[in-house]
mmCIF file of C-alpha atoms in Angstrom:
data_model
loop_
_atom_site.group_PDB
_atom_site.id
_atom_site.type_symbol
_atom_site.label_atom_id
_atom_site.label_comp_id
_atom_site.label_asym_id
_atom_site.label_seq_id
_atom_site.Cartn_x
_atom_site.Cartn_y
_atom_site.Cartn_z
ATOM 1 C CA UNK A 909 19.442 -20.054 0.980
ATOM 2 C CA UNK A 910 18.474 -17.707 -1.816
ATOM 3 C CA UNK A 911 17.885 -13.916 -0.091
ATOM 4 C CA UNK A 912 16.813 -11.099 -1.844
ATOM 5 C CA UNK A 913 18.152 -7.465 -0.575
ATOM 6 C CA UNK A 914 14.789 -5.066 -1.315
ATOM 7 C CA UNK A 915 16.177 -1.662 -1.501
ATOM 8 C CA UNK A 916 13.153 0.294 -1.133
ATOM 9 C CA UNK A 917 11.120 -2.183 -0.470
ATOM 10 C CA UNK A 918 6.887 -0.243 -1.375
ATOM 11 C CA UNK A 919 4.067 -1.376 -2.889
ATOM 12 C CA UNK A 920 5.137 -3.491 -6.180
ATOM 13 C CA UNK A 921 7.807 -5.333 -3.826
ATOM 14 C CA UNK A 922 5.462 -6.185 -0.700
ATOM 15 C CA UNK A 923 3.559 -7.692 -3.744
ATOM 16 C CA UNK A 924 6.684 -10.250 -4.593
ATOM 17 C CA UNK A 925 7.714 -10.608 -1.154
ATOM 18 C CA UNK A 926 5.661 -13.105 -0.180
ATOM 19 C CA UNK A 927 5.791 -15.596 -3.294
ATOM 20 C CA UNK A 928 10.004 -15.591 -2.139
ATOM 21 C CA UNK A 929 8.986 -16.391 2.026
ATOM 22 C CA UNK A 930 6.479 -19.610 0.956
ATOM 23 C CA UNK A 931 9.879 -21.061 -1.760
ATOM 24 C CA UNK A 932 11.956 -21.098 1.410
ATOM 25 C CA UNK A 933 13.920 -17.997 1.237
ATOM 26 C CA UNK A 934 15.211 -15.107 3.031
ATOM 27 C CA UNK A 935 13.459 -11.991 2.383
ATOM 28 C CA UNK A 936 15.637 -8.389 3.513
ATOM 29 C CA UNK A 937 13.546 -5.110 2.557
ATOM 30 C CA UNK A 938 15.609 -1.252 3.918
ATOM 31 C CA UNK A 939 12.819 1.396 4.821
ATOM 32 C CA UNK A 940 13.132 4.400 6.443
ATOM 33 C CA UNK A 941 11.749 4.808 10.317
ATOM 34 C CA UNK A 942 11.539 2.429 13.082
ATOM 35 C CA UNK A 943 7.735 2.108 12.762
ATOM 36 C CA UNK A 944 7.676 1.011 8.727
ATOM 37 C CA UNK A 945 10.036 -1.236 9.944
ATOM 38 C CA UNK A 946 8.500 -3.180 12.561
ATOM 39 C CA UNK A 947 5.204 -2.783 9.879
ATOM 40 C CA UNK A 948 7.963 -5.291 7.531
ATOM 41 C CA UNK A 949 9.337 -7.595 10.420
ATOM 42 C CA UNK A 950 5.475 -8.399 10.641
ATOM 43 C CA UNK A 951 5.553 -9.838 7.510
ATOM 44 C CA UNK A 952 8.325 -12.707 7.448
ATOM 45 C CA UNK A 953 9.996 -9.703 6.139
ATOM 46 C CA UNK A 954 14.060 -8.442 7.880
ATOM 47 C CA UNK A 955 13.601 -5.154 7.594
ATOM 48 C CA UNK A 956 16.401 -2.658 7.990
ATOM 49 C CA UNK A 957 16.515 1.091 7.651
ATOM 50 C CA UNK A 958 18.422 3.209 5.173
ATOM 51 C CA UNK A 959 19.866 5.097 4.970
ATOM 52 C CA UNK A 960 20.491 5.265 8.913
ATOM 53 C CA UNK A 961 22.240 0.787 9.421
ATOM 54 C CA UNK A 962 25.665 -0.635 7.694
ATOM 55 C CA UNK A 963 23.958 -2.800 4.467
ATOM 56 C CA UNK A 964 27.167 -4.428 3.621
ATOM 57 C CA UNK A 965 26.751 -7.452 5.842
ATOM 58 C CA UNK A 966 22.851 -7.694 3.913
ATOM 59 C CA UNK A 967 25.126 -7.431 0.714
ATOM 60 C CA UNK A 968 27.572 -9.952 0.878
ATOM 61 C CA UNK A 969 23.747 -12.093 1.744
ATOM 62 C CA UNK A 970 21.816 -11.486 -0.950
ATOM 63 C CA UNK A 971 21.886 -13.500 -3.902
ATOM 64 C CA UNK A 972 19.325 -11.446 -5.371
ATOM 65 C CA UNK A 973 19.451 -7.078 -5.357
ATOM 66 C CA UNK A 974 16.263 -5.459 -5.841
ATOM 67 C CA UNK A 975 15.791 -1.947 -6.776
ATOM 68 C CA UNK A 976 12.918 0.039 -6.351
ATOM 69 C CA UNK A 977 14.884 3.579 -4.752
ATOM 70 C CA UNK A 978 13.846 6.263 -7.376
ATOM 71 C CA UNK A 979 16.556 8.686 -8.449
ATOM 72 C CA UNK A 980 16.456 11.840 -7.329
ATOM 73 C CA UNK A 981 18.467 14.990 -10.060
ATOM 74 C CA UNK A 982 21.164 13.494 -7.556
ATOM 75 C CA UNK A 983 21.932 10.298 -8.949
ATOM 76 C CA UNK A 984 19.741 6.955 -7.898
ATOM 77 C CA UNK A 985 20.706 6.725 -3.772
ATOM 78 C CA UNK A 986 21.566 2.772 -3.947
ATOM 79 C CA UNK A 987 24.209 3.476 -6.424
ATOM 80 C CA UNK A 988 25.469 6.446 -4.420
ATOM 81 C CA UNK A 989 25.737 4.833 -1.299
ATOM 82 C CA UNK A 990 26.358 1.169 -2.225
ATOM 83 C CA UNK A 991 27.613 0.639 -5.344
ATOM 84 C CA UNK A 992 31.106 -0.583 -4.324
ATOM 85 C CA UNK A 993 30.292 -2.825 -2.512
ATOM 86 C CA UNK A 994 27.551 -4.512 -5.378
ATOM 87 C CA UNK A 995 30.147 -4.598 -7.366
ATOM 88 C CA UNK A 996 31.949 -7.274 -5.726
ATOM 89 C CA UNK A 997 28.922 -9.071 -4.442
ATOM 90 C CA UNK A 998 28.435 -12.307 -5.594
ATOM 91 C CA UNK A 999 24.160 -12.594 -6.378
ATOM 92 C CA UNK A 1000 22.653 -15.021 -9.161
ATOM 93 C CA UNK A 1001 19.475 -12.123 -9.861
ATOM 94 C CA UNK A 1002 19.491 -8.053 -9.733
ATOM 95 C CA UNK A 1003 16.366 -5.969 -11.142
ATOM 96 C CA UNK A 1004 16.136 -2.890 -11.284
ATOM 97 C CA UNK A 1005 12.034 -0.733 -11.415
ATOM 98 C CA UNK A 1006 12.528 1.847 -14.018
ATOM 99 C CA UNK A 1007 9.333 3.911 -15.364
ATOM 100 C CA UNK A 1008 7.941 3.641 -18.339
ATOM 101 C CA UNK A 1009 8.641 7.595 -18.271
ATOM 102 C CA UNK A 1010 11.782 6.838 -20.373
ATOM 103 C CA UNK A 1011 9.906 6.994 -23.763
ATOM 104 C CA UNK A 1012 8.565 10.349 -23.652
ATOM 105 C CA UNK A 1013 6.041 11.728 -25.810
ATOM 106 C CA UNK A 1014 4.344 9.780 -28.209
ATOM 107 C CA UNK A 1015 1.203 11.725 -29.152
ATOM 108 C CA UNK A 1016 -0.649 8.187 -28.870
ATOM 109 C CA UNK A 1017 2.092 6.140 -30.360
ATOM 110 C CA UNK A 1018 3.033 2.061 -30.044
ATOM 111 C CA UNK A 1019 6.507 1.958 -28.190
ATOM 112 C CA UNK A 1020 8.497 -1.265 -27.056
ATOM 113 C CA UNK A 1021 11.790 -1.724 -25.538
ATOM 114 C CA UNK A 1022 13.820 -0.930 -28.391
ATOM 115 C CA UNK A 1023 12.279 2.670 -28.887
ATOM 116 C CA UNK A 1024 15.120 5.341 -28.189
ATOM 117 C CA UNK A 1025 14.707 6.662 -24.763
ATOM 118 C CA UNK A 1026 13.218 10.519 -25.082
ATOM 119 C CA UNK A 1027 11.901 11.839 -21.836
ATOM 120 C CA UNK A 1028 10.584 14.919 -21.515
ATOM 121 C CA UNK A 1029 10.131 15.501 -17.729
ATOM 122 C CA UNK A 1030 12.625 15.797 -15.055
ATOM 123 C CA UNK A 1031 11.769 13.031 -13.268
ATOM 124 C CA UNK A 1032 11.874 10.683 -17.120
ATOM 125 C CA UNK A 1033 16.224 12.088 -17.168
ATOM 126 C CA UNK A 1034 17.080 10.964 -14.568
ATOM 127 C CA UNK A 1035 15.492 6.928 -14.753
ATOM 128 C CA UNK A 1036 17.094 7.349 -17.629
ATOM 129 C CA UNK A 1037 20.155 8.363 -15.682
ATOM 130 C CA UNK A 1038 19.996 5.781 -13.720
ATOM 131 C CA UNK A 1039 19.176 2.661 -16.068
ATOM 132 C CA UNK A 1040 22.787 3.750 -17.557
ATOM 133 C CA UNK A 1041 24.061 3.891 -14.335
ATOM 134 C CA UNK A 1042 23.504 0.445 -13.595
ATOM 135 C CA UNK A 1043 24.203 -0.831 -17.132
ATOM 136 C CA UNK A 1044 27.447 0.432 -16.574
ATOM 137 C CA UNK A 1045 28.209 -0.395 -12.290
ATOM 138 C CA UNK A 1046 27.171 -4.593 -14.195
ATOM 139 C CA UNK A 1047 28.923 -4.168 -17.450
ATOM 140 C CA UNK A 1048 31.730 -3.570 -15.539
ATOM 141 C CA UNK A 1049 31.610 -6.342 -13.369
ATOM 142 C CA UNK A 1050 29.394 -8.593 -14.703
ATOM 143 C CA UNK A 1051 26.366 -8.768 -12.699
ATOM 144 C CA UNK A 1052 23.593 -9.793 -13.911
ATOM 145 C CA UNK A 1053 21.684 -6.827 -14.299
ATOM 146 C CA UNK A 1054 17.552 -7.376 -15.302
ATOM 147 C CA UNK A 1055 15.237 -3.492 -15.962
ATOM 148 C CA UNK A 1056 11.815 -3.135 -15.288
ATOM 149 C CA UNK A 1057 10.300 -0.770 -16.947
ATOM 150 C CA UNK A 1058 6.801 0.254 -16.105
ATOM 151 C CA UNK A 1059 3.640 1.106 -16.409
ATOM 152 C CA UNK A 1060 0.493 3.547 -14.264
ATOM 153 C CA UNK A 1061 0.587 1.063 -11.306
ATOM 154 C CA UNK A 1062 -2.377 0.315 -9.349
ATOM 155 C CA UNK A 1063 -3.979 -2.427 -6.969
ATOM 156 C CA UNK A 1064 -5.325 -2.997 -3.331
ATOM 157 C CA UNK A 1065 -4.730 0.088 -1.824
ATOM 158 C CA UNK A 1066 -3.858 2.035 -5.289
ATOM 159 C CA UNK A 1067 -7.115 2.339 -7.542
ATOM 160 C CA UNK A 1068 -9.749 5.050 -8.478
ATOM 161 C CA UNK A 1069 -12.832 3.026 -6.281
ATOM 162 C CA UNK A 1070 -12.398 5.829 -2.913
ATOM 163 C CA UNK A 1071 -12.203 9.631 -4.664
ATOM 164 C CA UNK A 1072 -14.855 8.129 -7.401
ATOM 165 C CA UNK A 1073 -17.049 7.660 -3.987
ATOM 166 C CA UNK A 1074 -15.863 10.733 -2.033
ATOM 167 C CA UNK A 1075 -16.424 13.276 -5.777
ATOM 168 C CA UNK A 1076 -13.208 14.193 -5.732
ATOM 169 C CA UNK A 1077 -12.284 11.692 -9.190
ATOM 170 C CA UNK A 1078 -11.721 14.254 -12.170
ATOM 171 C CA UNK A 1079 -12.497 12.847 -16.124
ATOM 172 C CA UNK A 1080 -9.858 15.405 -17.889
ATOM 173 C CA UNK A 1081 -9.721 15.423 -20.978
ATOM 174 C CA UNK A 1082 -7.341 15.423 -23.137
ATOM 175 C CA UNK A 1083 -7.315 14.171 -26.359
ATOM 176 C CA UNK A 1084 -6.200 11.131 -27.869
ATOM 177 C CA UNK A 1085 -4.383 10.785 -24.656
ATOM 178 C CA UNK A 1086 -3.251 6.816 -23.491
ATOM 179 C CA UNK A 1087 -1.704 5.797 -20.712
ATOM 180 C CA UNK A 1088 -0.684 2.906 -20.052
ATOM 181 C CA UNK A 1089 -0.894 0.309 -16.195
ATOM 182 C CA UNK A 1090 0.061 -2.631 -14.759
ATOM 183 C CA UNK A 1091 -1.237 -4.186 -12.306
ATOM 184 C CA UNK A 1092 0.779 -4.713 -8.838
ATOM 185 C CA UNK A 1093 -0.275 -9.173 -8.976
ATOM 186 C CA UNK A 1094 1.567 -8.940 -12.750
ATOM 187 C CA UNK A 1095 4.198 -6.604 -11.519
ATOM 188 C CA UNK A 1096 5.577 -9.123 -8.609
ATOM 189 C CA UNK A 1097 4.469 -12.551 -11.676
ATOM 190 C CA UNK A 1098 6.917 -11.085 -14.081
ATOM 191 C CA UNK A 1099 9.426 -10.592 -11.452
ATOM 192 C CA UNK A 1100 9.479 -13.861 -9.920
ATOM 193 C CA UNK A 1101 8.813 -15.496 -14.231
ATOM 194 C CA UNK A 1102 12.415 -13.981 -14.181
ATOM 195 C CA UNK A 1103 13.715 -14.446 -11.031
ATOM 196 C CA UNK A 1104 12.985 -18.439 -12.191
ATOM 197 C CA UNK A 1105 14.547 -17.395 -15.776
ATOM 198 C CA UNK A 1106 16.740 -14.649 -15.869
ATOM 199 C CA UNK A 1107 18.144 -13.147 -19.396
ATOM 200 C CA UNK A 1108 21.087 -10.683 -17.945
ATOM 201 C CA UNK A 1109 21.230 -7.648 -20.853
ATOM 202 C CA UNK A 1110 16.990 -7.678 -20.774
ATOM 203 C CA UNK A 1111 15.049 -4.765 -20.350
ATOM 204 C CA UNK A 1112 10.717 -5.638 -20.061
ATOM 205 C CA UNK A 1113 7.947 -3.371 -20.367
ATOM 206 C CA UNK A 1114 5.775 -4.285 -17.579
ATOM 207 C CA UNK A 1115 2.219 -3.719 -18.899
ATOM 208 C CA UNK A 1116 -1.681 -4.582 -19.729
ATOM 209 C CA UNK A 1117 -2.660 -5.326 -23.183
ATOM 210 C CA UNK A 1118 -4.784 -1.520 -23.381
ATOM 211 C CA UNK A 1119 -3.684 1.395 -22.665
ATOM 212 C CA UNK A 1120 -6.488 3.638 -21.953
ATOM 213 C CA UNK A 1121 -7.775 7.173 -21.571
ATOM 214 C CA UNK A 1122 -7.668 8.178 -17.652
ATOM 215 C CA UNK A 1123 -11.391 9.220 -18.197
ATOM 216 C CA UNK A 1124 -12.646 5.870 -19.361
ATOM 217 C CA UNK A 1125 -10.957 4.711 -15.859
ATOM 218 C CA UNK A 1126 -12.784 7.353 -13.979
ATOM 219 C CA UNK A 1127 -15.589 6.688 -16.021
ATOM 220 C CA UNK A 1128 -16.450 2.874 -14.883
ATOM 221 C CA UNK A 1129 -14.888 2.919 -11.663
ATOM 222 C CA UNK A 1130 -18.084 4.744 -11.199
ATOM 223 C CA UNK A 1131 -20.256 2.273 -13.092
ATOM 224 C CA UNK A 1132 -18.975 -0.152 -10.892
ATOM 225 C CA UNK A 1133 -20.527 1.634 -7.986
ATOM 226 C CA UNK A 1134 -23.390 2.215 -9.432
ATOM 227 C CA UNK A 1135 -22.410 5.861 -9.182
ATOM 228 C CA UNK A 1136 -23.115 9.423 -11.654
ATOM 229 C CA UNK A 1137 -20.122 9.325 -13.857
ATOM 230 C CA UNK A 1138 -18.150 12.066 -12.859
ATOM 231 C CA UNK A 1139 -18.304 15.256 -15.150
ATOM 232 C CA UNK A 1140 -15.295 15.789 -18.096
ATOM 233 C CA UNK A 1141 -13.371 18.748 -17.840
ATOM 234 C CA UNK A 1142 -11.143 19.661 -20.316
ATOM 235 C CA UNK A 1143 -7.543 20.359 -19.508
ATOM 236 C CA UNK A 1144 -7.035 23.469 -20.607
ATOM 237 C CA UNK A 1145 -9.328 23.989 -17.490
ATOM 238 C CA UNK A 1146 -8.604 21.810 -14.947
ATOM 239 C CA UNK A 1147 -6.608 22.859 -12.109
ATOM 240 C CA UNK A 1148 -3.886 20.910 -11.272
ATOM 241 C CA UNK A 1149 -1.172 20.943 -9.741
ATOM 242 C CA UNK A 1150 2.098 20.864 -11.830
ATOM 243 C CA UNK A 1151 3.401 17.415 -10.957
ATOM 244 C CA UNK A 1152 -0.221 15.689 -12.436
ATOM 245 C CA UNK A 1153 -0.001 17.689 -15.320
ATOM 246 C CA UNK A 1154 3.477 16.628 -16.215
ATOM 247 C CA UNK A 1155 2.063 13.272 -16.802
ATOM 248 C CA UNK A 1156 -0.450 14.639 -19.355
ATOM 249 C CA UNK A 1157 2.276 15.697 -20.560
ATOM 250 C CA UNK A 1158 2.621 11.973 -22.254
ATOM 251 C CA UNK A 1159 1.048 10.034 -24.458
ATOM 252 C CA UNK A 1160 2.100 6.195 -25.104
ATOM 253 C CA UNK A 1161 0.795 2.835 -26.263
ATOM 254 C CA UNK A 1162 3.788 0.472 -24.672
ATOM 255 C CA UNK A 1163 3.818 -3.437 -25.604
ATOM 256 C CA UNK A 1164 4.470 -6.250 -23.708
ATOM 257 C CA UNK A 1165 5.509 -9.195 -26.545
ATOM 258 C CA UNK A 1166 8.270 -9.857 -24.039
ATOM 259 C CA UNK A 1167 6.979 -10.037 -21.047
ATOM 260 C CA UNK A 1168 4.553 -12.787 -22.415
ATOM 261 C CA UNK A 1169 7.030 -14.097 -25.358
ATOM 262 C CA UNK A 1170 9.494 -14.543 -23.019
ATOM 263 C CA UNK A 1171 8.750 -15.011 -19.946
ATOM 264 C CA UNK A 1172 5.745 -16.964 -20.455
ATOM 265 C CA UNK A 1173 3.398 -13.952 -18.696
ATOM 266 C CA UNK A 1174 -0.722 -14.441 -18.784
ATOM 267 C CA UNK A 1175 -0.936 -11.439 -16.997
ATOM 268 C CA UNK A 1176 -3.951 -11.821 -13.812
ATOM 269 C CA UNK A 1177 -5.980 -8.051 -15.451
ATOM 270 C CA UNK A 1178 -4.929 -7.604 -19.141
ATOM 271 C CA UNK A 1179 -6.277 -4.875 -18.953
ATOM 272 C CA UNK A 1180 -8.041 -1.970 -16.705
ATOM 273 C CA UNK A 1181 -11.622 -3.224 -16.692
ATOM 274 C CA UNK A 1182 -10.498 -6.456 -15.365
ATOM 275 C CA UNK A 1183 -8.276 -5.182 -12.736
ATOM 276 C CA UNK A 1184 -11.469 -2.857 -11.837
ATOM 277 C CA UNK A 1185 -14.040 -5.440 -10.986
ATOM 278 C CA UNK A 1186 -11.458 -7.692 -8.879
ATOM 279 C CA UNK A 1187 -10.251 -4.970 -6.718
ATOM 280 C CA UNK A 1188 -13.920 -3.588 -6.225
ATOM 281 C CA UNK A 1189 -15.172 -7.561 -5.285
ATOM 282 C CA UNK A 1190 -12.358 -7.868 -3.604
ATOM 283 C CA UNK A 1191 -12.668 -4.194 -1.367
ATOM 284 C CA UNK A 1192 -16.323 -6.364 -0.818
ATOM 285 C CA UNK A 1193 -14.914 -9.010 0.658
ATOM 286 C CA UNK A 1194 -13.066 -7.322 3.216
ATOM 287 C CA UNK A 1195 -15.949 -5.439 3.639
ATOM 288 C CA UNK A 1196 -17.707 -8.590 5.159
ATOM 289 C CA UNK A 1197 -14.772 -9.809 6.672
ATOM 290 C CA UNK A 1198 -14.301 -6.916 9.107
ATOM 291 C CA UNK A 1199 -18.320 -5.836 9.323
ATOM 292 C CA UNK A 1200 -20.098 -9.540 9.846
#
């Protein structure tokens, strides 16, 4: 039986899992708490609490591994705990979810998978170190590693509508600032195509076709809701947490040619406008179901 072991079974992995379960796969997902484990079991995924439980049996059973758990200053937690067991695993596919933050700031210019990695944030540096560590493990032990550099993720439960509705959305303006994005359903589609068509050693940028200024996304969400567009605030005048401000330290447009040409992906949501329209339609459909 094809078996996926999902380390850090979070938002993106939860979008992939139903596709595999519906095809007769076994899916094992790690989570940190018993409460989350119970919720995971209700979806058909076999939960295991990590850190805590011995993962050796799950790793030995896995034909495919997906790593979503993020690194810290101390390194990649999966490699810290499980590298020796993973090194001996008999895998058909190994996927590591990284971020486009590894490219650093390009002042709105284009980047692709061959662009040198020059991150300007601590999180970006940790990701580059984690990518290198996974490559080293894969190279030393012949593991079929695939790296996916994800842009900003949105989807059900992760969109701008709630902030626009409650008046907390802000249109922070920084001249020339653009971000790339990706809908979680398209992440699942990319991962599924890669699993179906493995290309060990590959690196893929996972983003939609249109990088856009963040203020444009907020404005479009407000117009879809029929609410006033939030006032523009210059970034120099904005009160922001260090974490929030760090997102504005980098600006780039990310090319996604490889997922379209090598994997044959036809994006469901090729830009943020299509994606936001679909999210709002889904919200309203669920509201009607809950309140017939």
